[in-house]
Each structure stands twice: as structure tokens, then as C-alpha cells.
PDB file of C-alpha atoms in Angstrom:
ATOM      1  CA  MET A   1      55.934 155.611  99.422  1.00 49.00           C
ATOM      2  CA  HIS A   2      53.316 153.123  98.209  1.00 43.00           C
ATOM      3  CA  ARG A   3      55.935 150.392  98.127  1.00 48.00           C
ATOM      4  CA  LYS A   4      56.834 151.077 101.772  1.00 42.00           C
ATOM      5  CA  LEU A   5      53.165 150.988 102.771  1.00 38.00           C
ATOM      6  CA  PHE A   6      52.722 147.703 100.894  1.00 44.00           C
ATOM      7  CA  VAL A   7      55.756 146.147 102.615  1.00 41.00           C
ATOM      8  CA  LEU A   8      54.525 147.383 106.019  1.00 39.00           C
ATOM      9  CA  LEU A   9      51.049 145.982 105.365  1.00 39.00           C
ATOM     10  CA  VAL A  10      52.412 142.576 104.325  1.00 41.00           C
ATOM     11  CA  PHE A  11      54.706 142.527 107.366  1.00 42.00           C
ATOM     12  CA  THR A  12      51.816 143.417 109.722  1.00 40.00           C
ATOM     13  CA  LEU A  13      49.518 140.791 108.225  1.00 39.00           C
ATOM     14  CA  GLY A  14      52.307 138.249 108.585  1.00 47.00           C
ATOM     15  CA  LEU A  15      52.721 139.060 112.255  1.00 40.00           C
ATOM     16  CA  VAL A  16      48.958 138.815 112.855  1.00 38.00           C
ATOM     17  CA  SER A  17      48.679 135.444 111.111  1.00 43.00           C
ATOM     18  CA  THR A  18      51.706 134.102 113.031  1.00 42.00           C
ATOM     19  CA  ALA A  19      50.216 135.238 116.337  1.00 40.00           C
ATOM     20  CA  GLN A  20      46.879 133.632 115.477  1.00 43.00           C
ATOM     21  CA  ALA A  21      48.595 130.367 114.568  1.00 41.00           C
ATOM     22  CA  GLN A  22      50.548 130.379 117.815  1.00 43.00           C
ATOM     23  CA  SER A  23      47.397 131.151 119.765  1.00 40.00           C
ATOM     24  CA  LYS A  24      45.541 128.251 118.117  1.00 42.00           C
ATOM     25  CA  SER A  25      48.476 125.915 118.725  1.00 43.00           C
ATOM     26  CA  ARG A  26      48.688 126.981 122.356  1.00 43.00           C
ATOM     27  CA  SER A  27      44.941 126.657 122.939  1.00 44.00           C
ATOM     28  CA  LYS A  28      45.093 123.030 121.802  1.00 45.00           C
ATOM     29  CA  ARG A  29      47.770 122.253 124.337  1.00 48.00           C
ATOM     30  CA  GLU A  30      46.503 124.251 127.315  1.00 55.00           C
ATOM     31  CA  HIS A  31      44.635 122.554 130.152  1.00 54.00           C
ATOM     32  CA  VAL A  32      41.335 124.384 129.724  1.00 62.00           C
ATOM     33  CA  SER A  33      38.341 122.336 130.877  1.00 64.00           C
ATOM     34  CA  PRO A  34      35.031 122.550 128.995  1.00 66.00           C
ATOM     35  CA  THR A  35      33.278 121.390 132.186  1.00 71.00           C
ATOM     36  CA  PRO A  36      32.006 123.824 134.847  1.00 76.00           C
ATOM     37  CA  ALA A  37      33.999 123.697 138.088  1.00 73.00           C
ATOM     38  CA  TRP A  38      31.049 122.331 140.075  1.00 79.00           C
ATOM     39  CA  LEU A  39      30.779 119.196 137.883  1.00 88.00           C
ATOM     40  CA  PRO A  40      33.093 116.155 138.129  1.00 91.00           C
ATOM     41  CA  ARG A  41      36.167 116.289 135.903  1.00 90.00           C
ATOM     42  CA  GLY A  42      37.610 112.818 136.321  1.00 93.00           C
ATOM     43  CA  VAL A  43      36.679 109.172 136.917  1.00 96.00           C
ATOM     44  CA  VAL A  44      38.792 106.196 137.970  1.00 97.00           C
ATOM     45  CA  LEU A  45      37.486 102.637 137.650  1.00 98.00           C
ATOM     46  CA  GLY A  46      39.707  99.941 139.117  1.00 98.00           C
ATOM     47  CA  ALA A  47      40.266  97.200 141.648  1.00 98.00           C
ATOM     48  CA  SER A  48      42.581  96.410 144.543  1.00 97.00           C
ATOM     49  CA  LEU A  49      43.802  93.084 145.909  1.00 94.00           C
ATOM     50  CA  ARG A  50      44.776  92.743 149.550  1.00 94.00           C
ATOM     51  CA  ASP A  51      44.925  89.574 151.646  1.00 92.00           C
ATOM     52  CA  GLU A  52      43.090  87.664 148.877  1.00 94.00           C
ATOM     53  CA  LEU A  53      40.190  90.149 148.904  1.00 97.00           C
ATOM     54  CA  LEU A  54      39.412  91.703 145.509  1.00 97.00           C
ATOM     55  CA  THR A  55      37.678  95.071 145.892  1.00 98.00           C
ATOM     56  CA  SER A  56      36.173  96.874 142.908  1.00 98.00           C
ATOM     57  CA  ARG A  57      36.538 100.659 143.103  1.00 98.00           C
ATOM     58  CA  LEU A  58      34.910 103.703 141.535  1.00 98.00           C
ATOM     59  CA  LYS A  59      36.337 107.187 142.148  1.00 98.00           C
ATOM     60  CA  VAL A  60      34.868 110.507 141.006  1.00 97.00           C
ATOM     61  CA  GLN A  61      36.971 113.684 141.109  1.00 96.00           C
ATOM     62  CA  TRP A  62      36.415 117.430 141.142  1.00 95.00           C
ATOM     63  CA  GLN A  63      39.518 119.404 140.125  1.00 91.00           C
ATOM     64  CA  TRP A  64      40.662 123.026 140.125  1.00 91.00           C
ATOM     65  CA  ALA A  65      43.980 124.170 138.662  1.00 89.00           C
ATOM     66  CA  PHE A  66      46.099 126.430 140.891  1.00 89.00           C
ATOM     67  CA  PHE A  67      49.119 126.483 138.536  1.00 89.00           C
ATOM     68  CA  GLN A  68      48.867 126.042 134.803  1.00 85.00           C
ATOM     69  CA  ASP A  69      51.338 126.253 131.947  1.00 82.00           C
ATOM     70  CA  ARG A  70      51.091 125.423 128.278  1.00 75.00           C
ATOM     71  CA  LYS A  71      51.713 121.706 128.766  1.00 81.00           C
ATOM     72  CA  ASP A  72      51.552 120.973 132.491  1.00 86.00           C
ATOM     73  CA  ALA A  73      49.420 121.897 135.481  1.00 89.00           C
ATOM     74  CA  PHE A  74      49.005 121.370 139.216  1.00 94.00           C
ATOM     75  CA  VAL A  75      45.452 120.873 140.488  1.00 93.00           C
ATOM     76  CA  PHE A  76      43.586 120.709 143.771  1.00 96.00           C
ATOM     77  CA  LEU A  77      41.471 117.536 144.067  1.00 95.00           C
ATOM     78  CA  VAL A  78      38.291 116.589 145.895  1.00 97.00           C
ATOM     79  CA  GLU A  79      37.456 112.918 145.463  1.00 97.00           C
ATOM     80  CA  GLY A  80      34.672 110.550 146.444  1.00 97.00           C
ATOM     81  CA  GLY A  81      35.214 106.808 146.186  1.00 97.00           C
ATOM     82  CA  LEU A  82      33.072 103.676 146.483  1.00 98.00           C
ATOM     83  CA  GLY A  83      34.337 100.122 146.887  1.00 98.00           C
ATOM     84  CA  TRP A  84      32.756  96.692 147.219  1.00 98.00           C
ATOM     85  CA  GLY A  85      34.336  93.303 147.815  1.00 97.00           C
ATOM     86  CA  THR A  86      33.794  91.137 144.726  1.00 96.00           C
ATOM     87  CA  ALA A  87      35.976  88.089 145.492  1.00 96.00           C
ATOM     88  CA  MET A  88      36.385  86.928 149.092  1.00 95.00           C
ATOM     89  CA  PRO A  89      39.461  85.240 150.611  1.00 94.00           C
ATOM     90  CA  ASN A  90      39.611  81.488 151.126  1.00 92.00           C
ATOM     91  CA  PRO A  91      38.454  80.477 154.631  1.00 91.00           C
ATOM     92  CA  VAL A  92      41.176  79.284 156.988  1.00 89.00           C
ATOM     93  CA  ALA A  93      40.399  77.362 160.186  1.00 84.00           C
ATOM     94  CA  GLY A  94      41.153  79.379 163.310  1.00 84.00           C
ATOM     95  CA  LYS A  95      41.193  82.722 161.437  1.00 89.00           C
ATOM     96  CA  PRO A  96      37.734  84.338 161.673  1.00 90.00           C
ATOM     97  CA  GLU A  97      38.842  87.285 159.506  1.00 90.00           C
ATOM     98  CA  THR A  98      39.051  84.921 156.509  1.00 91.00           C
ATOM     99  CA  LEU A  99      35.351  84.017 156.874  1.00 94.00           C
ATOM    100  CA  LEU A 100      34.435  87.228 155.078  1.00 95.00           C
ATOM    101  CA  GLY A 101      30.881  87.332 153.774  1.00 94.00           C
ATOM    102  CA  SER A 102      30.738  90.899 152.447  1.00 96.00           C
ATOM    103  CA  TYR A 103      32.893  94.020 152.445  1.00 98.00           C
ATOM    104  CA  TYR A 104      32.589  97.679 151.510  1.00 98.00           C
ATOM    105  CA  GLU A 105      35.090 100.547 151.570  1.00 98.00           C
ATOM    106  CA  HIS A 106      34.089 104.153 150.801  1.00 98.00           C
ATOM    107  CA  THR A 107      36.288 107.258 150.971  1.00 98.00           C
ATOM    108  CA  ALA A 108      36.150 111.059 150.852  1.00 98.00           C
ATOM    109  CA  GLN A 109      39.537 112.625 150.109  1.00 98.00           C
ATOM    110  CA  VAL A 110      41.316 115.852 149.206  1.00 98.00           C
ATOM    111  CA  GLY A 111      44.754 116.313 147.702  1.00 98.00           C
ATOM    112  CA  VAL A 112      46.840 117.567 144.808  1.00 97.00           C
ATOM    113  CA  GLY A 113      47.645 116.295 141.350  1.00 96.00           C
ATOM    114  CA  TYR A 114      50.033 116.992 138.477  1.00 95.00           C
ATOM    115  CA  ARG A 115      49.490 116.371 134.776  1.00 91.00           C
ATOM    116  CA  ASN A 116      51.668 116.801 131.702  1.00 90.00           C
ATOM    117  CA  HIS A 117      50.823 116.718 127.990  1.00 84.00           C
ATOM    118  CA  LEU A 118      53.781 115.529 125.918  1.00 83.00           C
ATOM    119  CA  PRO A 119      54.267 116.682 122.293  1.00 78.00           C
ATOM    120  CA  ASN A 120      53.129 113.329 120.824  1.00 83.00           C
ATOM    121  CA  SER A 121      49.766 113.539 122.688  1.00 88.00           C
ATOM    122  CA  LEU A 122      50.923 111.307 125.519  1.00 92.00           C
ATOM    123  CA  HIS A 123      49.506 112.198 128.923  1.00 92.00           C
ATOM    124  CA  TRP A 124      51.029 111.407 132.298  1.00 94.00           C
ATOM    125  CA  GLY A 125      50.598 112.607 135.855  1.00 95.00           C
ATOM    126  CA  PHE A 126      50.330 111.697 139.512  1.00 97.00           C
ATOM    127  CA  GLN A 127      47.938 112.329 142.392  1.00 97.00           C
ATOM    128  CA  VAL A 128      48.294 112.260 146.172  1.00 98.00           C
ATOM    129  CA  THR A 129      45.153 112.363 148.324  1.00 98.00           C
ATOM    130  CA  GLY A 130      44.126 111.698 151.900  1.00 98.00           C
ATOM    131  CA  GLY A 131      41.032 111.580 154.067  1.00 98.00           C
ATOM    132  CA  PRO A 132      38.650 109.282 155.929  1.00 98.00           C
ATOM    133  CA  VAL A 133      37.798 105.777 154.790  1.00 98.00           C
ATOM    134  CA  PHE A 134      34.547 104.158 155.902  1.00 98.00           C
ATOM    135  CA  TYR A 135      34.748 100.371 155.774  1.00 98.00           C
ATOM    136  CA  GLY A 136      32.562  97.504 156.845  1.00 97.00           C
ATOM    137  CA  ALA A 137      33.408  93.807 156.989  1.00 97.00           C
ATOM    138  CA  HIS A 138      30.731  91.198 157.697  1.00 96.00           C
ATOM    139  CA  PHE A 139      31.805  87.698 158.638  1.00 95.00           C
ATOM    140  CA  ASP A 140      30.231  84.274 158.478  1.00 92.00           C
ATOM    141  CA  GLY A 141      30.551  81.926 161.420  1.00 82.00           C
ATOM    142  CA  GLY A 142      29.378  84.198 164.232  1.00 82.00           C
ATOM    143  CA  ALA A 143      32.139  86.859 164.366  1.00 90.00           C
ATOM    144  CA  PRO A 144      30.730  90.361 164.940  1.00 93.00           C
ATOM    145  CA  PRO A 145      30.862  92.786 161.985  1.00 95.00           C
ATOM    146  CA  ASP A 146      33.749  95.241 161.848  1.00 96.00           C
ATOM    147  CA  LYS A 147      32.609  98.763 160.885  1.00 97.00           C
ATOM    148  CA  HIS A 148      34.977 101.660 161.479  1.00 97.00           C
ATOM    149  CA  THR A 149      36.180 104.991 160.129  1.00 97.00           C
ATOM    150  CA  VAL A 150      39.960 105.457 159.857  1.00 98.00           C
ATOM    151  CA  GLY A 151      42.334 107.550 157.755  1.00 98.00           C
ATOM    152  CA  ILE A 152      43.972 106.696 154.456  1.00 98.00           C
ATOM    153  CA  ILE A 153      46.623 108.227 152.185  1.00 98.00           C
ATOM    154  CA  GLU A 154      46.656 107.282 148.505  1.00 98.00           C
ATOM    155  CA  GLY A 155      49.103 107.869 145.691  1.00 97.00           C
ATOM    156  CA  ARG A 156      48.498 107.155 142.009  1.00 97.00           C
ATOM    157  CA  ILE A 157      50.409 107.437 138.729  1.00 98.00           C
ATOM    158  CA  GLN A 158      48.506 107.696 135.461  1.00 97.00           C
ATOM    159  CA  VAL A 159      49.685 107.277 131.867  1.00 97.00           C
ATOM    160  CA  GLY A 160      47.489 107.638 128.812  1.00 96.00           C
ATOM    161  CA  TYR A 161      46.647 109.487 125.624  1.00 95.00           C
ATOM    162  CA  GLN A 162      45.400 113.046 125.218  1.00 88.00           C
ATOM    163  CA  PHE A 163      42.317 113.394 122.974  1.00 87.00           C
ATOM    164  CA  GLU A 164      41.919 117.162 122.545  1.00 77.00           C
ATOM    165  CA  GLN A 165      40.437 118.151 125.957  1.00 77.00           C
ATOM    166  CA  MET A 166      40.039 114.593 127.302  1.00 86.00           C
ATOM    167  CA  ALA A 167      42.649 112.094 128.472  1.00 91.00           C
ATOM    168  CA  ALA A 168      42.239 108.355 129.069  1.00 95.00           C
ATOM    169  CA  GLY A 169      44.581 105.573 130.081  1.00 97.00           C
ATOM    170  CA  PHE A 170      45.875 103.346 132.864  1.00 98.00           C
ATOM    171  CA  THR A 171      46.528 104.139 136.509  1.00 98.00           C
ATOM    172  CA  VAL A 172      48.346 102.295 139.303  1.00 98.00           C
ATOM    173  CA  GLY A 173      48.470 103.294 142.935  1.00 97.00           C
ATOM    174  CA  TYR A 174      48.590 102.329 146.574  1.00 98.00           C
ATOM    175  CA  GLY A 175      46.495 103.238 149.608  1.00 97.00           C
ATOM    176  CA  GLU A 176      47.961 103.104 153.133  1.00 97.00           C
ATOM    177  CA  PRO A 177      45.436 103.270 156.010  1.00 97.00           C
ATOM    178  CA  PHE A 178      46.245 104.636 159.448  1.00 96.00           C
ATOM    179  CA  GLY A 179      44.389 104.585 162.748  1.00 95.00           C
ATOM    180  CA  LEU A 180      43.632 100.858 162.547  1.00 95.00           C
ATOM    181  CA  LYS A 181      43.722  98.832 165.762  1.00 94.00           C
ATOM    182  CA  ARG A 182      44.703  95.223 166.222  1.00 91.00           C
ATOM    183  CA  ARG A 183      41.233  94.250 167.431  1.00 92.00           C
ATOM    184  CA  TYR A 184      39.683  95.289 164.077  1.00 95.00           C
ATOM    185  CA  LEU A 185      39.067  92.017 162.200  1.00 94.00           C
ATOM    186  CA  GLY A 186      38.850  93.781 158.846  1.00 94.00           C
ATOM    187  CA  ARG A 187      41.994  95.859 159.247  1.00 95.00           C
ATOM    188  CA  SER A 188      44.070  93.827 156.773  1.00 95.00           C
ATOM    189  CA  PHE A 189      41.622  94.445 153.904  1.00 97.00           C
ATOM    190  CA  VAL A 190      41.686  98.264 153.904  1.00 97.00           C
ATOM    191  CA  GLY A 191      43.604 100.047 151.134  1.00 96.00           C
ATOM    192  CA  GLY A 192      46.388  98.263 149.317  1.00 96.00           C
ATOM    193  CA  PRO A 193      47.629  98.250 145.699  1.00 97.00           C
ATOM    194  CA  MET A 194      45.213  99.325 142.983  1.00 97.00           C
ATOM    195  CA  VAL A 195      45.151  99.182 139.180  1.00 98.00           C
ATOM    196  CA  GLY A 196      42.538 100.619 136.864  1.00 98.00           C
ATOM    197  CA  LEU A 197      41.476 102.927 134.064  1.00 98.00           C
ATOM    198  CA  PHE A 198      41.024 106.694 134.230  1.00 97.00           C
ATOM    199  CA  VAL A 199      39.199 109.269 132.153  1.00 95.00           C
ATOM    200  CA  ASP A 200      40.032 112.929 132.674  1.00 90.00           C
ATOM    201  CA  TRP A 201      38.127 115.722 130.930  1.00 83.00           C
ATOM    202  CA  ARG A 202      39.435 118.652 132.964  1.00 67.00           C
TER     203      ARG A 202
END
């Protein structure tokens, strides 16, 4: 009788310890953010190059998971972005749009994202967002400034390394504006290809 109780006790303790180990292993892999939902959970710092204009970009993201598994998750994104022209195109005679003196491009977007944690701590994912873009182009030589609000759709892929509850790495993407008109002198500078670094602590 005592031998049976001893075997049952050892078996039960073994099950409990195995469950605890699995729980700890799972908790390390799950996408559980230490940050409250009302605080930002991601930052992207990068630059885009379009028609010889180099625009530095900073994007801040708020994220909420609507599907989550042990190693992957889908999230809803709200993003605010700032951009400033840091290297202007070379002036060309007869093309007033190349006489760019200053440029800004700010966005407010919503969208969805996917992320995956691979077994060797690699992190990868993608994001698709859309919303208004507020841009302003100021020209030298007498051309009137071009300030408008149009739409933009952006897609990005990110690859990096997972450090416990934080990921960091590289991101590449592209932004395609819509609603631009031919009379807008700054239309060719909006959006375009982007490369940068991301940090994600969701």
C-alpha cells in the first residue's frame, strides 16, 4: 500500500514539474507585452529615397493582438510617422520641382501586422498600413509651395532577433500614395521605398 502511494506521489510530482517546465518554456515564447496598451510598442527609424530626395523617417506604433499563438501573432496597428527631407535633388533647368528648398511628410495610419518567433530566436514579420499623408514642399526660385493631404498605403517586412520580450532588426518597405494630381509640384517625392531599423517591445 505504501509502495503504491509512493509511486503515485512520484508520478504526480513528475507531472507537476513537467507542466511547470512547459509553462515556463511557453511563457518565454508567447507574445506577451510588458507595456500597457496605451503606450507605444514599436519604433521604426529609417529613410526613403525618391526622385533624388532623401527623407528621414520616424514611426511610432501602438499595437493590440487580435490573434495570438505560442510563436506567432496578428496585431492591429495605429501608427504616427514624421518625415523631413535631409538631402535635396539636384536642380535641373526648366523643372521647378527640382528646386526643392525644404520638404516634410507626416502620416497617421492604421493597419494590421504579423510576427513570428522562430526556434533560434529569429524574428520576422510584415505590416500593411494606410491613411492620410500630410506633405509640404517649398521651392526656391519663386514657385509656390505645395502643401496637400492625400492617401498612402505602406507595406513593410521586418527581420531581426528576439531578445526575450523585445525584438530588433532591419525593415524594408514601400509606400504608394494616391489622390495626387498632376498640378502638385511635390507629387513625385511622396512615399517610395524605405529601409531602416525597428525595435518592437510588444
